[in-house]
mmCIF file of N, CA and C in Angstrom:
data_model
loop_
_atom_site.group_PDB
_atom_site.id
_atom_site.type_symbol
_atom_site.label_atom_id
_atom_site.label_comp_id
_atom_site.label_asym_id
_atom_site.label_seq_id
_atom_site.Cartn_x
_atom_site.Cartn_y
_atom_site.Cartn_z
ATOM 1 N N PHE A 283 -76.991 -123.333 59.408
ATOM 2 C CA PHE A 283 -76.327 -123.685 60.657
ATOM 3 C C PHE A 283 -77.321 -123.668 61.803
ATOM 4 N N ILE A 284 -77.058 -124.482 62.789
ATOM 5 C CA ILE A 284 -77.894 -124.518 63.981
ATOM 6 C C ILE A 284 -77.303 -123.569 64.999
ATOM 7 N N SER A 285 -78.119 -122.722 65.570
ATOM 8 C CA SER A 285 -77.653 -121.797 66.594
ATOM 9 C C SER A 285 -77.754 -122.479 67.956
ATOM 10 N N ILE A 286 -76.637 -122.609 68.626
ATOM 11 C CA ILE A 286 -76.594 -123.214 69.951
ATOM 12 C C ILE A 286 -76.199 -122.121 70.941
ATOM 13 N N PRO A 287 -77.155 -121.588 71.674
ATOM 14 C CA PRO A 287 -76.849 -120.462 72.566
ATOM 15 C C PRO A 287 -75.920 -120.821 73.723
ATOM 16 N N THR A 288 -75.750 -122.105 74.008
ATOM 17 C CA THR A 288 -74.897 -122.497 75.128
ATOM 18 C C THR A 288 -73.411 -122.403 74.787
ATOM 19 N N LEU A 289 -73.069 -122.274 73.513
ATOM 20 C CA LEU A 289 -71.666 -122.169 73.113
ATOM 21 C C LEU A 289 -71.227 -120.716 73.050
ATOM 22 N N SER A 290 -70.044 -120.453 73.582
ATOM 23 C CA SER A 290 -69.482 -119.103 73.499
ATOM 24 C C SER A 290 -68.957 -118.881 72.081
ATOM 25 N N PRO A 291 -68.716 -117.632 71.704
ATOM 26 C CA PRO A 291 -68.160 -117.378 70.365
ATOM 27 C C PRO A 291 -66.821 -118.097 70.143
ATOM 28 N N LEU A 292 -65.966 -118.145 71.170
ATOM 29 C CA LEU A 292 -64.686 -118.839 71.028
ATOM 30 C C LEU A 292 -64.892 -120.333 70.851
ATOM 31 N N GLU A 293 -65.826 -120.917 71.587
ATOM 32 C CA GLU A 293 -66.106 -122.344 71.437
ATOM 33 C C GLU A 293 -66.597 -122.650 70.022
ATOM 34 N N ARG A 294 -67.439 -121.792 69.483
ATOM 35 C CA ARG A 294 -67.933 -121.982 68.112
ATOM 36 C C ARG A 294 -66.778 -121.946 67.115
ATOM 37 N N LYS A 295 -65.901 -120.938 67.286
ATOM 38 C CA LYS A 295 -64.761 -120.801 66.380
ATOM 39 C C LYS A 295 -63.853 -122.019 66.446
ATOM 40 N N ILE A 296 -63.603 -122.505 67.662
ATOM 41 C CA ILE A 296 -62.743 -123.671 67.835
ATOM 42 C C ILE A 296 -63.346 -124.899 67.157
ATOM 43 N N LEU A 297 -64.641 -125.115 67.339
ATOM 44 C CA LEU A 297 -65.291 -126.271 66.713
ATOM 45 C C LEU A 297 -65.259 -126.177 65.191
ATOM 46 N N ILE A 298 -65.486 -125.002 64.669
ATOM 47 C CA ILE A 298 -65.455 -124.814 63.216
ATOM 48 C C ILE A 298 -64.063 -125.111 62.673
ATOM 49 N N LYS A 299 -63.046 -124.547 63.314
ATOM 50 C CA LYS A 299 -61.675 -124.781 62.859
ATOM 51 C C LYS A 299 -61.301 -126.258 62.960
ATOM 52 N N TYR A 300 -61.672 -126.897 64.058
ATOM 53 C CA TYR A 300 -61.275 -128.284 64.296
ATOM 54 C C TYR A 300 -62.030 -129.271 63.415
ATOM 55 N N TYR A 301 -63.345 -129.167 63.401
ATOM 56 C CA TYR A 301 -64.149 -130.172 62.693
ATOM 57 C C TYR A 301 -64.374 -129.866 61.217
ATOM 58 N N LEU A 302 -64.491 -128.603 60.852
ATOM 59 C CA LEU A 302 -64.808 -128.274 59.465
ATOM 60 C C LEU A 302 -63.591 -127.884 58.638
ATOM 61 N N GLU A 303 -62.593 -127.293 59.294
ATOM 62 C CA GLU A 303 -61.424 -126.828 58.551
ATOM 63 C C GLU A 303 -60.166 -127.652 58.836
ATOM 64 N N ASP A 304 -60.310 -128.729 59.604
ATOM 65 C CA ASP A 304 -59.220 -129.672 59.883
ATOM 66 C C ASP A 304 -57.987 -129.051 60.530
ATOM 67 N N TYR A 305 -58.181 -128.049 61.356
ATOM 68 C CA TYR A 305 -57.067 -127.492 62.116
ATOM 69 C C TYR A 305 -56.783 -128.408 63.306
ATOM 70 N N SER A 306 -55.536 -128.463 63.745
ATOM 71 C CA SER A 306 -55.185 -129.205 64.953
ATOM 72 C C SER A 306 -55.367 -128.270 66.161
ATOM 73 N N ASP A 307 -55.348 -128.849 67.351
ATOM 74 C CA ASP A 307 -55.435 -128.014 68.554
ATOM 75 C C ASP A 307 -54.276 -127.025 68.607
ATOM 76 N N ARG A 308 -53.099 -127.452 68.214
ATOM 77 C CA ARG A 308 -51.932 -126.563 68.219
ATOM 78 C C ARG A 308 -52.138 -125.378 67.271
ATOM 79 N N GLN A 309 -52.634 -125.647 66.086
ATOM 80 C CA GLN A 309 -52.872 -124.578 65.113
ATOM 81 C C GLN A 309 -53.932 -123.603 65.618
ATOM 82 N N ILE A 310 -54.979 -124.135 66.215
ATOM 83 C CA ILE A 310 -56.050 -123.281 66.755
ATOM 84 C C ILE A 310 -55.512 -122.442 67.912
ATOM 85 N N SER A 311 -54.724 -123.054 68.786
ATOM 86 C CA SER A 311 -54.186 -122.321 69.925
ATOM 87 C C SER A 311 -53.274 -121.187 69.464
ATOM 88 N N GLU A 312 -52.499 -121.422 68.431
ATOM 89 C CA GLU A 312 -51.637 -120.364 67.896
ATOM 90 C C GLU A 312 -52.466 -119.266 67.227
ATOM 91 N N LEU A 313 -53.512 -119.652 66.529
ATOM 92 C CA LEU A 313 -54.364 -118.688 65.844
ATOM 93 C C LEU A 313 -55.064 -117.740 66.811
ATOM 94 N N TYR A 314 -55.566 -118.288 67.925
ATOM 95 C CA TYR A 314 -56.317 -117.485 68.889
ATOM 96 C C TYR A 314 -55.504 -117.092 70.124
ATOM 97 N N CYS A 315 -54.194 -117.362 70.091
ATOM 98 C CA CYS A 315 -53.284 -116.974 71.177
ATOM 99 C C CYS A 315 -53.739 -117.506 72.536
ATOM 100 N N ILE A 316 -54.056 -118.786 72.564
ATOM 101 C CA ILE A 316 -54.404 -119.446 73.822
ATOM 102 C C ILE A 316 -53.516 -120.674 73.966
ATOM 103 N N HIS A 317 -53.358 -121.143 75.198
ATOM 104 C CA HIS A 317 -52.533 -122.320 75.444
ATOM 105 C C HIS A 317 -53.195 -123.539 74.805
ATOM 106 N N ILE A 318 -52.383 -124.463 74.329
ATOM 107 C CA ILE A 318 -52.908 -125.654 73.654
ATOM 108 C C ILE A 318 -53.825 -126.465 74.568
ATOM 109 N N ASN A 319 -53.504 -126.526 75.867
ATOM 110 C CA ASN A 319 -54.363 -127.262 76.802
ATOM 111 C C ASN A 319 -55.715 -126.574 76.965
ATOM 112 N N THR A 320 -55.715 -125.249 76.951
ATOM 113 C CA THR A 320 -56.970 -124.493 77.027
ATOM 114 C C THR A 320 -57.809 -124.757 75.789
ATOM 115 N N CYS A 321 -57.163 -124.775 74.643
ATOM 116 C CA CYS A 321 -57.859 -125.052 73.382
ATOM 117 C C CYS A 321 -58.493 -126.438 73.426
ATOM 118 N N ASN A 322 -57.723 -127.424 73.845
ATOM 119 C CA ASN A 322 -58.225 -128.793 73.917
ATOM 120 C C ASN A 322 -59.399 -128.888 74.888
ATOM 121 N N GLN A 323 -59.270 -128.247 76.028
ATOM 122 C CA GLN A 323 -60.339 -128.280 77.040
ATOM 123 C C GLN A 323 -61.607 -127.615 76.511
ATOM 124 N N LYS A 324 -61.461 -126.446 75.899
ATOM 125 C CA LYS A 324 -62.629 -125.734 75.377
ATOM 126 C C LYS A 324 -63.297 -126.517 74.253
ATOM 127 N N ARG A 325 -62.488 -127.150 73.405
ATOM 128 C CA ARG A 325 -63.046 -127.948 72.310
ATOM 129 C C ARG A 325 -63.833 -129.133 72.852
ATOM 130 N N ARG A 326 -63.269 -129.820 73.817
ATOM 131 C CA ARG A 326 -63.955 -130.982 74.391
ATOM 132 C C ARG A 326 -65.236 -130.566 75.111
ATOM 133 N N GLN A 327 -65.174 -129.480 75.873
ATOM 134 C CA GLN A 327 -66.374 -129.001 76.569
ATOM 135 C C GLN A 327 -67.453 -128.593 75.575
ATOM 136 N N ALA A 328 -67.057 -127.889 74.534
ATOM 137 C CA ALA A 328 -68.016 -127.451 73.520
ATOM 138 C C ALA A 328 -68.633 -128.647 72.796
ATOM 139 N N THR A 329 -67.828 -129.670 72.540
ATOM 140 C CA THR A 329 -68.332 -130.877 71.886
ATOM 141 C C THR A 329 -69.365 -131.570 72.768
ATOM 142 N N TYR A 330 -69.080 -131.649 74.061
ATOM 143 C CA TYR A 330 -70.049 -132.257 74.994
ATOM 144 C C TYR A 330 -71.340 -131.433 75.052
ATOM 145 N N LYS A 331 -71.202 -130.102 75.091
ATOM 146 C CA LYS A 331 -72.392 -129.236 75.110
ATOM 147 C C LYS A 331 -73.236 -129.452 73.859
ATOM 148 N N LEU A 332 -72.567 -129.490 72.719
ATOM 149 C CA LEU A 332 -73.259 -129.657 71.451
ATOM 150 C C LEU A 332 -73.970 -131.005 71.387
ATOM 151 N N ALA A 333 -73.285 -132.056 71.804
ATOM 152 C CA ALA A 333 -73.890 -133.395 71.799
ATOM 153 C C ALA A 333 -75.110 -133.431 72.715
ATOM 154 N N LYS A 334 -75.010 -132.824 73.870
ATOM 155 C CA LYS A 334 -76.121 -132.806 74.820
ATOM 156 C C LYS A 334 -77.303 -132.024 74.246
ATOM 157 N N GLU A 335 -77.007 -130.863 73.661
ATOM 158 C CA GLU A 335 -78.052 -130.008 73.095
ATOM 159 C C GLU A 335 -78.778 -130.696 71.941
ATOM 160 N N LEU A 336 -78.035 -131.468 71.152
ATOM 161 C CA LEU A 336 -78.617 -132.135 69.989
ATOM 162 C C LEU A 336 -79.086 -133.557 70.300
ATOM 163 N N SER A 337 -78.907 -133.970 71.546
ATOM 164 C CA SER A 337 -79.305 -135.311 72.004
ATOM 165 C C SER A 337 -78.659 -136.422 71.181
ATOM 166 N N ILE A 338 -77.357 -136.289 70.979
ATOM 167 C CA ILE A 338 -76.622 -137.337 70.268
ATOM 168 C C ILE A 338 -75.493 -137.845 71.158
ATOM 169 N N ASN A 339 -75.018 -139.024 70.858
ATOM 170 C CA ASN A 339 -73.935 -139.622 71.610
ATOM 171 C C ASN A 339 -72.629 -138.927 71.258
ATOM 172 N N ILE A 340 -71.846 -138.586 72.259
ATOM 173 C CA ILE A 340 -70.574 -137.891 72.047
ATOM 174 C C ILE A 340 -69.642 -138.705 71.148
ATOM 175 N N LYS A 341 -69.753 -140.008 71.207
ATOM 176 C CA LYS A 341 -68.883 -140.872 70.398
ATOM 177 C C LYS A 341 -69.230 -140.806 68.908
ATOM 178 N N ASP A 342 -70.402 -140.270 68.583
ATOM 179 C CA ASP A 342 -70.804 -140.134 67.180
ATOM 180 C C ASP A 342 -70.222 -138.883 66.525
ATOM 181 N N ILE A 343 -69.633 -138.009 67.320
ATOM 182 C CA ILE A 343 -69.035 -136.788 66.782
ATOM 183 C C ILE A 343 -67.580 -137.080 66.476
ATOM 184 N N LYS A 344 -67.279 -137.171 65.194
ATOM 185 C CA LYS A 344 -65.925 -137.479 64.746
ATOM 186 C C LYS A 344 -65.585 -136.579 63.577
ATOM 187 N N ARG A 345 -64.339 -136.570 63.245
ATOM 188 C CA ARG A 345 -63.927 -135.863 62.042
ATOM 189 C C ARG A 345 -63.025 -136.767 61.237
ATOM 190 N N SER A 346 -63.026 -136.560 59.955
ATOM 191 C CA SER A 346 -62.098 -137.318 59.113
ATOM 192 C C SER A 346 -60.895 -136.423 58.902
ATOM 193 N N ARG A 347 -59.842 -136.720 59.597
ATOM 194 C CA ARG A 347 -58.642 -135.875 59.572
ATOM 195 C C ARG A 347 -57.625 -136.461 58.615
ATOM 196 N N LYS A 348 -57.259 -135.670 57.629
ATOM 197 C CA LYS A 348 -56.250 -136.106 56.667
ATOM 198 C C LYS A 348 -54.870 -135.683 57.157
ATOM 199 N N SER A 349 -54.686 -134.385 57.291
ATOM 200 C CA SER A 349 -53.390 -133.891 57.736
ATOM 201 C C SER A 349 -53.526 -132.456 58.196
ATOM 202 N N GLY A 350 -52.865 -132.118 59.270
ATOM 203 C CA GLY A 350 -52.835 -130.737 59.748
ATOM 204 C C GLY A 350 -51.987 -129.856 58.849
ATOM 205 N N LYS A 351 -51.167 -130.475 57.989
ATOM 206 C CA LYS A 351 -50.304 -129.701 57.102
ATOM 207 C C LYS A 351 -51.134 -128.854 56.144
ATOM 208 N N LYS A 352 -52.270 -129.364 55.727
ATOM 209 C CA LYS A 352 -53.145 -128.628 54.810
ATOM 210 C C LYS A 352 -53.586 -127.318 55.454
ATOM 211 N N ALA A 353 -54.034 -127.395 56.695
ATOM 212 C CA ALA A 353 -54.497 -126.204 57.391
ATOM 213 C C ALA A 353 -53.344 -125.252 57.651
ATOM 214 N N LEU A 354 -52.177 -125.780 58.026
ATOM 215 C CA LEU A 354 -51.014 -124.950 58.289
ATOM 216 C C LEU A 354 -50.582 -124.233 57.018
ATOM 217 N N PHE A 355 -50.605 -124.943 55.891
ATOM 218 C CA PHE A 355 -50.244 -124.353 54.612
ATOM 219 C C PHE A 355 -51.188 -123.210 54.266
ATOM 220 N N PHE A 356 -52.465 -123.377 54.565
ATOM 221 C CA PHE A 356 -53.446 -122.331 54.306
ATOM 222 C C PHE A 356 -53.145 -121.086 55.134
ATOM 223 N N ILE A 357 -52.805 -121.269 56.403
ATOM 224 C CA ILE A 357 -52.495 -120.133 57.267
ATOM 225 C C ILE A 357 -51.283 -119.386 56.735
ATOM 226 N N ILE A 358 -50.246 -120.122 56.354
ATOM 227 C CA ILE A 358 -49.038 -119.484 55.845
ATOM 228 C C ILE A 358 -49.356 -118.702 54.579
ATOM 229 N N ASN A 359 -50.106 -119.298 53.661
ATOM 230 C CA ASN A 359 -50.468 -118.614 52.417
ATOM 231 C C ASN A 359 -51.328 -117.396 52.686
ATOM 232 N N LYS A 360 -52.232 -117.508 53.627
ATOM 233 C CA LYS A 360 -53.114 -116.389 53.944
ATOM 234 C C LYS A 360 -52.303 -115.214 54.473
ATOM 235 N N LYS A 361 -51.343 -115.497 55.342
ATOM 236 C CA LYS A 361 -50.506 -114.431 55.903
ATOM 237 C C LYS A 361 -49.662 -113.785 54.824
ATOM 238 N N ILE A 362 -49.192 -114.560 53.875
ATOM 239 C CA ILE A 362 -48.354 -114.018 52.811
ATOM 240 C C ILE A 362 -49.157 -113.092 51.909
ATOM 241 N N HIS A 363 -50.403 -113.432 51.625
ATOM 242 C CA HIS A 363 -51.215 -112.650 50.698
ATOM 243 C C HIS A 363 -51.832 -111.418 51.344
ATOM 244 N N ILE A 364 -51.795 -111.325 52.652
ATOM 245 C CA ILE A 364 -52.422 -110.165 53.310
ATOM 246 C C ILE A 364 -51.517 -108.958 53.240
#
């Protein structure tokens, strides 16, 4: 992984959940107990910071999103097994 010191720990977590684990903003906001608009704002700001730091175009940062149901199902299963 690349260490980007300009990102806060919460911004890193949000990006990981959104881009790598296919969570929706709503799912992330519920997970971290923040408002959905705050989650969306932090994700967008972190994405811009990351693009700037890596010198890439913001439009090149995309995710292939299948369904948020997969991530939601994982959360439910995780809570049941704990």
